[in-house]
PDB file of C-alpha atoms and ligand atoms in Angstrom:
ATOM      1  CA  MET A   1      74.227 105.324 222.425  1.00  0.00           C
ATOM      2  CA  SER A   2      75.533 108.705 222.198  1.00  0.00           C
ATOM      3  CA  GLN A   3      72.963 112.098 221.780  1.00  0.00           C
ATOM      4  CA  PRO A   4      71.584 113.198 218.348  1.00  0.00           C
ATOM      5  CA  LEU A   5      72.930 116.106 216.602  1.00  0.00           C
ATOM      6  CA  ILE A   6      70.392 119.052 215.491  1.00  0.00           C
ATOM      7  CA  ALA A   7      70.810 121.383 212.977  1.00  0.00           C
ATOM      8  CA  ILE A   8      68.439 124.297 214.250  1.00  0.00           C
ATOM      9  CA  SER A   9      68.191 127.180 211.825  1.00  0.00           C
ATOM     10  CA  VAL A  10      68.331 130.546 212.608  1.00  0.00           C
ATOM     11  CA  ASN A  11      67.213 134.136 212.318  1.00  0.00           C
ATOM     12  CA  GLN A  12      69.024 136.300 209.770  1.00  0.00           C
ATOM     13  CA  ILE A  13      68.481 139.574 210.913  1.00  0.00           C
ATOM     14  CA  LEU A  14      70.415 143.170 210.135  1.00  0.00           C
ATOM     15  CA  ARG A  15      72.498 144.500 213.039  1.00  0.00           C
ATOM     16  CA  ASN A  16      74.096 148.482 212.296  1.00  0.00           C
ATOM     17  CA  GLY A  17      73.797 147.464 208.157  1.00  0.00           C
ATOM     18  CA  ILE A  18      75.340 143.849 208.681  1.00  0.00           C
ATOM     19  CA  ASP A  19      73.318 140.847 208.080  1.00  0.00           C
ATOM     20  CA  THR A  20      73.579 138.671 211.409  1.00  0.00           C
ATOM     21  CA  ASN A  21      72.544 135.530 212.702  1.00  0.00           C
ATOM     22  CA  SER A  22      70.153 135.450 215.347  1.00  0.00           C
ATOM     23  CA  ILE A  23      67.956 133.111 217.407  1.00  0.00           C
ATOM     24  CA  SER A  24      66.474 133.223 221.146  1.00  0.00           C
ATOM     25  CA  TYR A  25      67.697 130.238 223.515  1.00  0.00           C
ATOM     26  CA  SER A  26      64.466 129.094 223.930  1.00  0.00           C
ATOM     27  CA  TYR A  27      64.831 126.610 220.716  1.00  0.00           C
ATOM     28  CA  THR A  28      68.751 125.274 221.599  1.00  0.00           C
ATOM     29  CA  GLU A  29      67.069 124.752 225.962  1.00  0.00           C
ATOM     30  CA  ALA A  30      64.448 122.512 224.351  1.00  0.00           C
ATOM     31  CA  VAL A  31      66.742 120.176 222.112  1.00  0.00           C
ATOM     32  CA  VAL A  32      69.077 119.993 225.653  1.00  0.00           C
ATOM     33  CA  ARG A  33      66.671 119.471 227.764  1.00  0.00           C
ATOM     34  CA  ALA A  34      65.233 116.831 224.950  1.00  0.00           C
ATOM     35  CA  GLY A  35      68.088 114.970 225.375  1.00  0.00           C
ATOM     36  CA  GLY A  36      69.837 116.199 222.231  1.00  0.00           C
ATOM     37  CA  LEU A  37      72.803 118.286 220.801  1.00  0.00           C
ATOM     38  CA  PRO A  38      72.147 121.852 219.396  1.00  0.00           C
ATOM     39  CA  LEU A  39      73.796 122.933 216.446  1.00  0.00           C
ATOM     40  CA  LEU A  40      73.370 126.577 215.239  1.00  0.00           C
ATOM     41  CA  ILE A  41      73.078 126.661 211.088  1.00  0.00           C
ATOM     42  CA  PRO A  42      74.652 130.331 209.730  1.00  0.00           C
ATOM     43  CA  ASN A  43      72.709 131.271 206.784  1.00  0.00           C
ATOM     44  CA  ASP A  44      76.099 131.870 205.008  1.00  0.00           C
ATOM     45  CA  PHE A  45      76.501 128.488 205.418  1.00  0.00           C
ATOM     46  CA  PRO A  46      77.859 127.138 202.138  1.00  0.00           C
ATOM     47  CA  VAL A  47      74.328 126.130 200.160  1.00  0.00           C
ATOM     48  CA  ASN A  48      76.596 123.145 197.753  1.00  0.00           C
ATOM     49  CA  GLU A  49      77.810 121.529 201.239  1.00  0.00           C
ATOM     50  CA  ILE A  50      74.684 120.636 202.496  1.00  0.00           C
ATOM     51  CA  GLN A  51      75.329 117.158 201.629  1.00  0.00           C
ATOM     52  CA  THR A  52      78.362 117.116 203.832  1.00  0.00           C
ATOM     53  CA  LEU A  53      76.223 118.852 206.579  1.00  0.00           C
ATOM     54  CA  CYS A  54      73.710 116.603 206.763  1.00  0.00           C
ATOM     55  CA  ASP A  55      76.422 113.359 207.189  1.00  0.00           C
ATOM     56  CA  ARG A  56      77.297 114.486 210.281  1.00  0.00           C
ATOM     57  CA  ILE A  57      73.700 115.553 211.443  1.00  0.00           C
ATOM     58  CA  ASP A  58      70.730 113.400 212.552  1.00  0.00           C
ATOM     59  CA  GLY A  59      68.089 115.884 212.392  1.00  0.00           C
ATOM     60  CA  VAL A  60      66.306 119.371 211.411  1.00  0.00           C
ATOM     61  CA  LEU A  61      64.585 121.946 213.370  1.00  0.00           C
ATOM     62  CA  LEU A  62      63.507 124.684 211.346  1.00  0.00           C
ATOM     63  CA  SER A  63      62.787 127.350 213.671  1.00  0.00           C
ATOM     64  CA  GLY A  64      60.597 130.451 213.646  1.00  0.00           C
ATOM     65  CA  GLY A  65      61.257 133.794 212.428  1.00  0.00           C
ATOM     66  CA  GLY A  66      60.222 136.115 209.394  1.00  0.00           C
ATOM     67  CA  ASP A  67      58.099 136.260 206.364  1.00  0.00           C
ATOM     68  CA  ILE A  68      59.313 133.748 204.144  1.00  0.00           C
ATOM     69  CA  ASP A  69      59.396 135.494 199.929  1.00  0.00           C
ATOM     70  CA  VAL A  70      56.458 135.864 198.652  1.00  0.00           C
ATOM     71  CA  ASN A  71      57.828 135.056 195.612  1.00  0.00           C
ATOM     72  CA  LEU A  72      58.643 131.533 196.422  1.00  0.00           C
ATOM     73  CA  PHE A  73      55.165 130.309 196.408  1.00  0.00           C
ATOM     74  CA  ASP A  74      53.582 133.504 194.153  1.00  0.00           C
ATOM     75  CA  GLY A  75      51.812 135.389 197.235  1.00  0.00           C
ATOM     76  CA  GLU A  76      50.170 138.207 197.912  1.00  0.00           C
ATOM     77  CA  HIS A  77      51.757 141.016 198.053  1.00  0.00           C
ATOM     78  CA  HIS A  78      50.582 143.131 201.061  1.00  0.00           C
ATOM     79  CA  ALA A  79      52.728 145.817 203.055  1.00  0.00           C
ATOM     80  CA  LYS A  80      52.678 144.561 206.614  1.00  0.00           C
ATOM     81  CA  ILE A  81      55.143 141.387 205.093  1.00  0.00           C
ATOM     82  CA  GLY A  82      58.519 141.293 206.396  1.00  0.00           C
ATOM     83  CA  ASP A  83      61.435 141.965 204.138  1.00  0.00           C
ATOM     84  CA  PRO A  84      62.887 138.902 202.590  1.00  0.00           C
ATOM     85  CA  SER A  85      65.563 136.987 204.033  1.00  0.00           C
ATOM     86  CA  ARG A  86      67.165 136.052 201.513  1.00  0.00           C
ATOM     87  CA  ASP A  87      70.268 133.722 202.364  1.00  0.00           C
ATOM     88  CA  ARG A  88      67.214 132.040 204.747  1.00  0.00           C
ATOM     89  CA  ASP A  89      64.728 131.077 202.542  1.00  0.00           C
ATOM     90  CA  ARG A  90      68.035 129.702 200.081  1.00  0.00           C
ATOM     91  CA  LEU A  91      69.372 127.532 202.527  1.00  0.00           C
ATOM     92  CA  GLU A  92      66.201 126.146 204.544  1.00  0.00           C
ATOM     93  CA  ILE A  93      64.859 125.083 201.317  1.00  0.00           C
ATOM     94  CA  ALA A  94      67.907 123.182 200.442  1.00  0.00           C
ATOM     95  CA  LEU A  95      68.412 121.780 204.158  1.00  0.00           C
ATOM     96  CA  PHE A  96      65.128 120.791 204.294  1.00  0.00           C
ATOM     97  CA  GLN A  97      64.803 118.898 200.400  1.00  0.00           C
ATOM     98  CA  GLN A  98      68.749 117.359 201.342  1.00  0.00           C
ATOM     99  CA  ALA A  99      67.537 116.383 205.026  1.00  0.00           C
ATOM    100  CA  LEU A 100      64.104 114.840 203.661  1.00  0.00           C
ATOM    101  CA  GLY A 101      65.946 112.908 200.588  1.00  0.00           C
ATOM    102  CA  GLU A 102      68.763 110.928 203.474  1.00  0.00           C
ATOM    103  CA  HIS A 103      65.228 110.504 205.959  1.00  0.00           C
ATOM    104  CA  LEU A 104      66.329 112.686 209.014  1.00  0.00           C
ATOM    105  CA  PRO A 105      63.987 113.542 211.021  1.00  0.00           C
ATOM    106  CA  ILE A 106      62.816 117.151 210.115  1.00  0.00           C
ATOM    107  CA  PHE A 107      59.980 119.879 212.421  1.00  0.00           C
ATOM    108  CA  GLY A 108      59.437 122.801 211.525  1.00  0.00           C
ATOM    109  CA  ILE A 109      58.168 125.429 213.607  1.00  0.00           C
ATOM    110  CA  CYS A 110      55.966 128.524 213.266  1.00  0.00           C
ATOM    111  CA  ARG A 111      58.233 130.089 210.065  1.00  0.00           C
ATOM    112  CA  GLY A 112      59.680 126.306 209.943  1.00  0.00           C
ATOM    113  CA  ALA A 113      56.032 124.960 209.743  1.00  0.00           C
ATOM    114  CA  GLN A 114      55.369 127.221 206.249  1.00  0.00           C
ATOM    115  CA  LEU A 115      58.840 126.692 205.178  1.00  0.00           C
ATOM    116  CA  ILE A 116      58.078 122.937 204.546  1.00  0.00           C
ATOM    117  CA  ASN A 117      54.867 123.746 202.902  1.00  0.00           C
ATOM    118  CA  VAL A 118      55.970 125.993 200.635  1.00  0.00           C
ATOM    119  CA  ALA A 119      59.167 123.779 199.916  1.00  0.00           C
ATOM    120  CA  MET A 120      56.968 121.027 198.775  1.00  0.00           C
ATOM    121  CA  GLY A 121      54.945 123.702 196.458  1.00  0.00           C
ATOM    122  CA  GLY A 122      52.220 124.780 198.937  1.00  0.00           C
ATOM    123  CA  THR A 123      51.016 128.618 199.554  1.00  0.00           C
ATOM    124  CA  LEU A 124      50.383 130.844 202.565  1.00  0.00           C
ATOM    125  CA  TYR A 125      48.207 133.680 203.509  1.00  0.00           C
ATOM    126  CA  THR A 126      50.721 136.138 203.710  1.00  0.00           C
ATOM    127  CA  HIS A 127      48.340 138.989 206.226  1.00  0.00           C
ATOM    128  CA  ILE A 128      46.003 136.980 207.625  1.00  0.00           C
ATOM    129  CA  PRO A 129      43.628 139.893 209.393  1.00  0.00           C
ATOM    130  CA  THR A 130      42.852 140.863 205.386  1.00  0.00           C
ATOM    131  CA  GLN A 131      42.947 137.392 204.281  1.00  0.00           C
ATOM    132  CA  PHE A 132      41.130 135.369 206.655  1.00  0.00           C
ATOM    133  CA  GLU A 133      38.036 135.843 208.466  1.00  0.00           C
ATOM    134  CA  THR A 134      38.670 135.150 212.017  1.00  0.00           C
ATOM    135  CA  THR A 135      38.222 136.370 215.562  1.00  0.00           C
ATOM    136  CA  ILE A 136      41.411 134.676 217.410  1.00  0.00           C
ATOM    137  CA  GLU A 137      44.057 136.745 217.871  1.00  0.00           C
ATOM    138  CA  HIS A 138      47.160 135.045 215.896  1.00  0.00           C
ATOM    139  CA  ASN A 139      49.501 137.223 216.042  1.00  0.00           C
ATOM    140  CA  THR A 140      50.139 137.940 219.805  1.00  0.00           C
ATOM    141  CA  PRO A 141      51.748 141.113 220.960  1.00  0.00           C
ATOM    142  CA  GLU A 142      54.968 140.464 222.310  1.00  0.00           C
ATOM    143  CA  ARG A 143      54.356 142.471 225.920  1.00  0.00           C
ATOM    144  CA  LYS A 144      52.156 139.264 226.615  1.00  0.00           C
ATOM    145  CA  GLY A 145      55.002 137.119 226.935  1.00  0.00           C
ATOM    146  CA  ARG A 146      55.877 134.175 224.885  1.00  0.00           C
ATOM    147  CA  ASP A 147      54.189 131.786 227.050  1.00  0.00           C
ATOM    148  CA  HIS A 148      50.565 133.597 226.801  1.00  0.00           C
ATOM    149  CA  ILE A 149      47.883 130.876 225.183  1.00  0.00           C
ATOM    150  CA  ALA A 150      46.621 132.794 222.697  1.00  0.00           C
ATOM    151  CA  HIS A 151      43.934 129.653 221.126  1.00  0.00           C
ATOM    152  CA  GLN A 152      43.189 125.590 221.588  1.00  0.00           C
ATOM    153  CA  VAL A 153      43.667 123.292 218.586  1.00  0.00           C
ATOM    154  CA  GLU A 154      42.209 120.636 217.672  1.00  0.00           C
ATOM    155  CA  ILE A 155      44.436 117.578 216.711  1.00  0.00           C
ATOM    156  CA  GLU A 156      43.388 114.961 213.791  1.00  0.00           C
ATOM    157  CA  GLU A 157      43.238 111.641 216.264  1.00  0.00           C
ATOM    158  CA  GLY A 158      45.664 109.047 214.515  1.00  0.00           C
ATOM    159  CA  SER A 159      47.976 111.481 213.131  1.00  0.00           C
ATOM    160  CA  LEU A 160      51.155 110.763 214.162  1.00  0.00           C
ATOM    161  CA  ILE A 161      51.034 114.597 216.170  1.00  0.00           C
ATOM    162  CA  GLY A 162      48.306 113.126 217.904  1.00  0.00           C
ATOM    163  CA  GLN A 163      50.238 110.101 218.930  1.00  0.00           C
ATOM    164  CA  ILE A 164      52.924 112.512 220.549  1.00  0.00           C
ATOM    165  CA  ILE A 165      50.273 114.703 222.184  1.00  0.00           C
ATOM    166  CA  GLY A 166      47.602 112.209 223.393  1.00  0.00           C
ATOM    167  CA  ARG A 167      44.902 114.483 223.290  1.00  0.00           C
ATOM    168  CA  THR A 168      42.484 116.040 220.807  1.00  0.00           C
ATOM    169  CA  LYS A 169      42.498 119.690 221.890  1.00  0.00           C
ATOM    170  CA  ILE A 170      45.101 121.699 223.247  1.00  0.00           C
ATOM    171  CA  PRO A 171      46.419 125.264 224.647  1.00  0.00           C
ATOM    172  CA  VAL A 172      48.625 127.265 222.493  1.00  0.00           C
ATOM    173  CA  ASN A 173      50.716 130.649 222.218  1.00  0.00           C
ATOM    174  CA  SER A 174      50.281 132.277 218.809  1.00  0.00           C
ATOM    175  CA  PHE A 175      53.169 134.306 216.948  1.00  0.00           C
ATOM    176  CA  HIS A 176      51.959 134.469 213.237  1.00  0.00           C
ATOM    177  CA  HIS A 177      50.389 136.764 210.526  1.00  0.00           C
ATOM    178  CA  GLN A 178      50.809 134.309 208.134  1.00  0.00           C
ATOM    179  CA  ALA A 179      49.765 130.412 207.475  1.00  0.00           C
ATOM    180  CA  ILE A 180      49.772 128.062 205.563  1.00  0.00           C
ATOM    181  CA  LYS A 181      46.633 128.565 202.741  1.00  0.00           C
ATOM    182  CA  ILE A 182      46.850 126.129 199.913  1.00  0.00           C
ATOM    183  CA  LEU A 183      48.402 122.682 201.415  1.00  0.00           C
ATOM    184  CA  ALA A 184      51.347 121.693 199.419  1.00  0.00           C
ATOM    185  CA  PRO A 185      50.809 117.745 197.829  1.00  0.00           C
ATOM    186  CA  GLY A 186      52.488 115.023 199.753  1.00  0.00           C
ATOM    187  CA  LEU A 187      51.552 116.751 203.301  1.00  0.00           C
ATOM    188  CA  LYS A 188      48.677 116.081 205.574  1.00  0.00           C
ATOM    189  CA  VAL A 189      46.577 118.615 207.863  1.00  0.00           C
ATOM    190  CA  THR A 190      46.587 117.585 211.683  1.00  0.00           C
ATOM    191  CA  ALA A 191      45.805 120.043 213.651  1.00  0.00           C
ATOM    192  CA  ARG A 192      43.703 122.921 213.074  1.00  0.00           C
ATOM    193  CA  ALA A 193      42.727 126.404 215.484  1.00  0.00           C
ATOM    194  CA  THR A 194      39.266 126.362 216.320  1.00  0.00           C
ATOM    195  CA  ASP A 195      38.441 129.112 213.459  1.00  0.00           C
ATOM    196  CA  GLY A 196      40.601 126.084 210.871  1.00  0.00           C
ATOM    197  CA  LEU A 197      43.739 127.899 210.091  1.00  0.00           C
ATOM    198  CA  ILE A 198      45.529 125.246 209.912  1.00  0.00           C
ATOM    199  CA  GLU A 199      48.399 124.469 212.667  1.00  0.00           C
ATOM    200  CA  ALA A 200      50.088 121.325 212.250  1.00  0.00           C
ATOM    201  CA  VAL A 201      50.852 119.694 209.005  1.00  0.00           C
ATOM    202  CA  GLU A 202      52.900 116.405 208.232  1.00  0.00           C
ATOM    203  CA  ILE A 203      54.812 114.090 205.601  1.00  0.00           C
ATOM    204  CA  PRO A 204      52.292 110.699 206.601  1.00  0.00           C
ATOM    205  CA  GLY A 205      53.774 107.579 207.417  1.00  0.00           C
ATOM    206  CA  THR A 206      57.260 108.217 209.351  1.00  0.00           C
ATOM    207  CA  LEU A 207      57.337 110.693 212.875  1.00  0.00           C
ATOM    208  CA  PHE A 208      59.304 113.670 211.434  1.00  0.00           C
ATOM    209  CA  LYS A 209      59.729 112.404 207.835  1.00  0.00           C
ATOM    210  CA  ALA A 210      58.729 116.103 208.567  1.00  0.00           C
ATOM    211  CA  LEU A 211      56.192 117.602 210.936  1.00  0.00           C
ATOM    212  CA  GLY A 212      55.390 121.413 211.426  1.00  0.00           C
ATOM    213  CA  VAL A 213      53.180 123.547 214.073  1.00  0.00           C
ATOM    214  CA  GLN A 214      52.211 127.018 213.528  1.00  0.00           C
ATOM    215  CA  TRP A 215      52.536 127.528 217.556  1.00  0.00           C
ATOM    216  CA  HIS A 216      56.108 127.872 218.937  1.00  0.00           C
ATOM    217  CA  PRO A 217      56.538 124.869 221.971  1.00  0.00           C
ATOM    218  CA  GLU A 218      59.612 126.054 222.858  1.00  0.00           C
ATOM    219  CA  GLY A 219      57.668 128.967 224.392  1.00  0.00           C
ATOM    220  CA  ILE A 220      55.391 126.362 226.628  1.00  0.00           C
ATOM    221  CA  GLN A 221      57.822 124.100 227.198  1.00  0.00           C
ATOM    222  CA  GLY A 222      55.881 124.408 231.208  1.00  0.00           C
ATOM    223  CA  ILE A 223      52.920 122.595 229.197  1.00  0.00           C
ATOM    224  CA  SER A 224      53.590 118.612 229.215  1.00  0.00           C
ATOM    225  CA  GLU A 225      52.407 118.227 225.866  1.00  0.00           C
ATOM    226  CA  GLN A 226      54.800 120.642 224.119  1.00  0.00           C
ATOM    227  CA  ARG A 227      58.038 118.541 226.073  1.00  0.00           C
ATOM    228  CA  ASP A 228      56.403 116.028 224.546  1.00  0.00           C
ATOM    229  CA  LEU A 229      56.879 116.978 221.165  1.00  0.00           C
ATOM    230  CA  PHE A 230      60.536 117.525 221.332  1.00  0.00           C
ATOM    231  CA  SER A 231      61.573 114.128 223.185  1.00  0.00           C
ATOM    232  CA  ALA A 232      59.529 112.615 220.272  1.00  0.00           C
ATOM    233  CA  PHE A 233      61.629 114.825 217.862  1.00  0.00           C
ATOM    234  CA  VAL A 234      65.045 113.531 219.619  1.00  0.00           C
ATOM    235  CA  THR A 235      63.811 109.959 219.722  1.00  0.00           C
ATOM    236  CA  ALA A 236      63.092 110.070 216.110  1.00  0.00           C
ATOM    237  CA  CYS A 237      66.779 111.937 215.562  1.00  0.00           C
ATOM    238  CA  HIS A 238      68.110 108.374 217.037  1.00  0.00           C
ATOM    239  CA  LYS A 239      66.920 105.843 214.784  1.00  0.00           C
TER     240      LYS A 239
HETATM  241 MN1   MN B   1      47.700 130.217 215.652  1.00  0.00          MN
END
């Protein structure tokens, strides 16, 4: 059986005034380690050719990154919201919807989990510190490293992610100042931080029909449960 081809979305950043595609190696390394073949999809990929893309890939990984445009979910404006990446928002929503329709496995990480919720009609806290009461630091300073354990998450027993992880409480890293606020219809919350913030969502029924996690498993691949997430995703893409 050939290795599944996994489309990975990327950041849209301005470099010297020029729109640029960018993503860290950690995503592609985690996919390769799990037995998949990573394929980076540029933000200027022609949206009307998404079906052509989905005909050739076996799964979609929606990666982490900047904030989703607040206008896409009628979100509360806040000074700390990053500039929108409109090409990325448009591409990822189109890719998500096409992949969902074609029953391709979908794995959302951080922004990717938020993207799944917004694409399905949910909303986000646009700045956690002013909109959600917590003592947890969900937005770890980068100097502490991508593998810094920020908090625990409690995983719903019997959920699809629960079957992969095999434990009800795990430590995770955390690099987000936004999070899911109102859950989209059709999604189920399957993990929360100990402060109650949503940390994982899934479409019930089929593994990776869509599954999103708010933490960054690609940054803590030294932990077996986090490798298991990628292995289960690549296995789902084989089918
Ligand atoms: Mn968190």
